[in-house]
Coordinates of C-alpha atoms in Angstrom, one line a residue:
X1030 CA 0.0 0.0 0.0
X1031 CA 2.9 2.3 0.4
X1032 CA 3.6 3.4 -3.3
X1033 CA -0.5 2.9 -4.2
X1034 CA -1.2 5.2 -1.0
X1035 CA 1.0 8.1 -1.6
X1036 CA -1.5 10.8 0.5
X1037 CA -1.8 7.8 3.3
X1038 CA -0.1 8.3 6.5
X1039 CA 1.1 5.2 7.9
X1040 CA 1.7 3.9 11.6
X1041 CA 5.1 3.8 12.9
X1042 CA 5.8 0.9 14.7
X1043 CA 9.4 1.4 16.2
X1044 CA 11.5 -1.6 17.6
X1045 CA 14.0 -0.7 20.3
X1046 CA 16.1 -3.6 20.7
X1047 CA 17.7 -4.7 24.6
X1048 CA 21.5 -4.3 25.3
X1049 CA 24.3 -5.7 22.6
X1050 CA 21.6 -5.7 19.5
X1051 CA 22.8 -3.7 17.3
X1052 CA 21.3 -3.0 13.7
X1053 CA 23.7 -6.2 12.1
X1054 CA 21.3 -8.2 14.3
X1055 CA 17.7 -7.1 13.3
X1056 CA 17.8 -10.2 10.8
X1057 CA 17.6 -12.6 14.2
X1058 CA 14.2 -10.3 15.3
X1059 CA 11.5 -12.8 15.7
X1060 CA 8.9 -12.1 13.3
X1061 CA 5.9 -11.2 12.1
X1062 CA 6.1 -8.1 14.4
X1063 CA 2.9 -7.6 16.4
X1064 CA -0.4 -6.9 14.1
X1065 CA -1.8 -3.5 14.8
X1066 CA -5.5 -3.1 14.4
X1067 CA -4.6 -5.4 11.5
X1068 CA -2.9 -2.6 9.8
X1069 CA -0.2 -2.0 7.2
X1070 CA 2.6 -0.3 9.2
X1071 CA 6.0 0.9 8.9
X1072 CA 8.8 -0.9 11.0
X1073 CA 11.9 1.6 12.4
X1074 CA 14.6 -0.4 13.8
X1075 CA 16.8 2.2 15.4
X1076 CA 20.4 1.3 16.3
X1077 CA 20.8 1.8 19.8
X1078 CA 25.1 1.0 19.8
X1079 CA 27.0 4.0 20.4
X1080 CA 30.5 4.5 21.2
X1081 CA 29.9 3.7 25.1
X1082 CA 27.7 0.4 24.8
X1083 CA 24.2 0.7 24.6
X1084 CA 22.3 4.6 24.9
X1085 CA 19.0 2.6 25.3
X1086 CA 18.1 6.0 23.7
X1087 CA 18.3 7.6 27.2
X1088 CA 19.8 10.2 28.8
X1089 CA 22.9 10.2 30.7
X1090 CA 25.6 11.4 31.9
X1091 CA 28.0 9.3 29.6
X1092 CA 26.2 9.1 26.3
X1093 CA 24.2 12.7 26.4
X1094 CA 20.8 13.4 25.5
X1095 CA 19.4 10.1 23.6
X1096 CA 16.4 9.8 25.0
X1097 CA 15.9 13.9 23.9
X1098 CA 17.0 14.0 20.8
X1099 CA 14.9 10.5 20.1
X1100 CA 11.9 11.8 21.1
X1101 CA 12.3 15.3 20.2
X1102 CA 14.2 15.4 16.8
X1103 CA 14.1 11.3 16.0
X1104 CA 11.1 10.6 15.7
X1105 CA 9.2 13.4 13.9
X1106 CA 12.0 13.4 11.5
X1107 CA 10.7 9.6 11.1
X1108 CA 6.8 10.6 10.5
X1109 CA 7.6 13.1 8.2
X1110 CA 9.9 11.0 6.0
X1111 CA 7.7 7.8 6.4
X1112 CA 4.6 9.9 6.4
X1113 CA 3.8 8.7 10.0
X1114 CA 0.6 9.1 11.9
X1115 CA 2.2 12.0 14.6
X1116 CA -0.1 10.6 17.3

């Protein structure tokens, strides 16, 4: 439905793997992901490996603002390139 639904706006359905995944590993994700409603969606499998470990796209101390910068500058930059539902 994505390329016969160009005005559709889509779920976003964002995967946030534990500690060590990293995005080499998103083949070994057990799937089908969850059904939503029974709708198409859009999967976003972030890499959470930084340079310290694992962010867990939080802040702290050692890796910054993650967990900012996810929510605040990730993630609509996400619905407005994947035409995602903002709510």
């Amino acid at each position: 439905g994505w390329y016969d639904e160009p005005e559709r706006d889509w779920p976003l359905f964002l995967f946030v793997s534990g500690f060590g995944a990293t995005f080499e590993g998103f083949r070994s994700v057990d799937w089908p992901a969850p059904p939503l409603s029974g709708e198409d969606y859009v999967v976003v499998y972030p890499d959470p490996s930084c340079p310290f470990g694992h962010s867990a796209f939080l802040d702290s101390d050692v890796n910054g603002p993650w967990g900012r910068a996810f929510v605040e500058e990730l993630l609509p930059a996400l619905e407005g390139r994947f035409r995602g539902i903002a709510d």
